[in-house]
Short mmCIF file of C-alpha atoms in Angstrom, two decimals:
data_model
loop_
_atom_site.label_atom_id
_atom_site.label_comp_id
_atom_site.label_asym_id
_atom_site.label_seq_id
_atom_site.Cartn_x
_atom_site.Cartn_y
_atom_site.Cartn_z
CA MET A 981 326.31 41.94 97.66
CA ARG A 982 323.04 40.77 99.11
CA SER A 983 322.64 37.34 100.65
CA GLY A 984 320.14 34.75 99.50
CA LEU A 985 320.73 35.34 95.81
CA PHE A 986 320.77 32.28 93.54
CA VAL A 987 322.09 32.09 89.99
CA GLU A 988 320.99 29.31 87.67
CA VAL A 989 323.90 27.97 85.65
CA ARG A 990 322.33 27.17 82.32
CA SER A 991 323.28 24.27 80.11
CA GLY A 992 326.09 25.26 77.77
CA THR A 993 327.62 27.86 80.10
CA GLN A 994 331.26 28.31 79.09
CA PRO A 995 334.37 29.37 81.04
CA GLY A 996 334.79 33.14 80.96
CA GLN A 997 331.11 33.72 80.25
CA LYS A 998 329.38 36.33 82.37
CA VAL A 999 325.82 37.00 83.47
CA VAL A 1000 324.49 40.40 84.51
CA LEU A 1001 322.01 40.48 87.39
CA LYS A 1002 320.19 43.78 86.93
CA LYS A 1003 319.69 45.82 90.12
CA LYS A 1004 321.27 43.07 92.28
CA GLY A 1005 324.62 44.78 92.93
CA ILE A 1006 325.70 47.31 95.52
CA LYS A 1007 323.78 50.48 96.21
CA THR A 1008 324.55 53.29 93.79
CA ARG A 1009 326.36 56.24 95.34
CA ASN A 1010 324.06 59.06 96.51
CA SER A 1011 321.01 57.09 95.42
CA TYR A 1012 318.45 54.60 96.67
CA SER A 1013 318.85 52.36 93.63
CA PHE A 1014 321.10 49.34 93.22
CA GLY A 1015 323.68 48.73 90.52
CA ASP A 1016 324.14 45.58 88.48
CA GLN A 1017 325.94 42.48 89.75
CA TYR A 1018 328.24 40.70 87.28
CA VAL A 1019 328.81 36.96 87.67
CA HIS A 1020 331.84 35.51 85.84
CA PHE A 1021 332.02 31.74 85.39
CA ASN A 1022 335.34 29.98 85.89
CA VAL A 1023 335.89 26.24 85.69
CA SER A 1024 338.03 24.26 88.09
CA ILE A 1025 339.45 21.10 86.54
CA PRO A 1026 340.20 18.38 89.10
CA SER A 1027 343.75 17.01 88.98
CA ASN A 1028 342.98 13.70 90.68
CA LEU A 1029 340.05 11.55 89.63
CA THR A 1030 338.83 8.29 91.06
CA PRO A 1031 338.48 5.46 88.53
CA ARG A 1032 334.69 5.88 88.69
CA GLN A 1033 334.91 9.63 88.04
CA ARG A 1034 337.19 9.02 85.05
CA GLU A 1035 334.76 6.40 83.71
CA LEU A 1036 331.84 8.81 84.02
CA ILE A 1037 333.71 11.63 82.28
CA GLU A 1038 334.74 9.34 79.43
CA GLU A 1039 331.15 8.10 79.11
CA PHE A 1040 329.93 11.71 78.99
CA ALA A 1041 332.54 12.58 76.33
CA LYS A 1042 331.40 9.68 74.12
CA GLU A 1043 327.75 10.71 74.51
CA ASP A 1044 328.58 14.34 73.78
CA GLN A 1045 330.62 13.41 70.68
CA GLY A 1046 327.70 11.29 69.44
CA GLU A 1047 325.34 14.27 69.74
CA TYR A 1048 327.87 16.49 67.93
CA ASP A 1049 328.18 13.94 65.12
CA LYS A 1050 324.38 13.79 64.76
CA ARG A 1051 324.14 17.60 64.48
CA ALA A 1052 327.03 17.75 62.00
CA THR A 1053 325.46 15.04 59.83
CA ALA A 1054 322.05 16.74 59.92
CA GLY A 1055 323.60 20.09 58.98
CA ALA A 1056 325.54 18.60 56.07
CA SER A 1057 322.46 16.91 54.60
CA GLY A 1058 320.17 19.87 54.55
#
């Protein structure tokens, strides 16, 4: 793996999802070309939260649920 490589984690990336970085992997055997690099996303869930962290996560959940409700209502009406 080469150093200095950055991967943008896009909005909506889910656990278990993978991204293929074409020609960014290790050198292909008996060749001058490079293989593909696969990036697998895993999520680490914290077991201990500060009260502020919990508050922020709950606030995010409410906001996210509100957006989901808006999309569901819009889809049902048309």
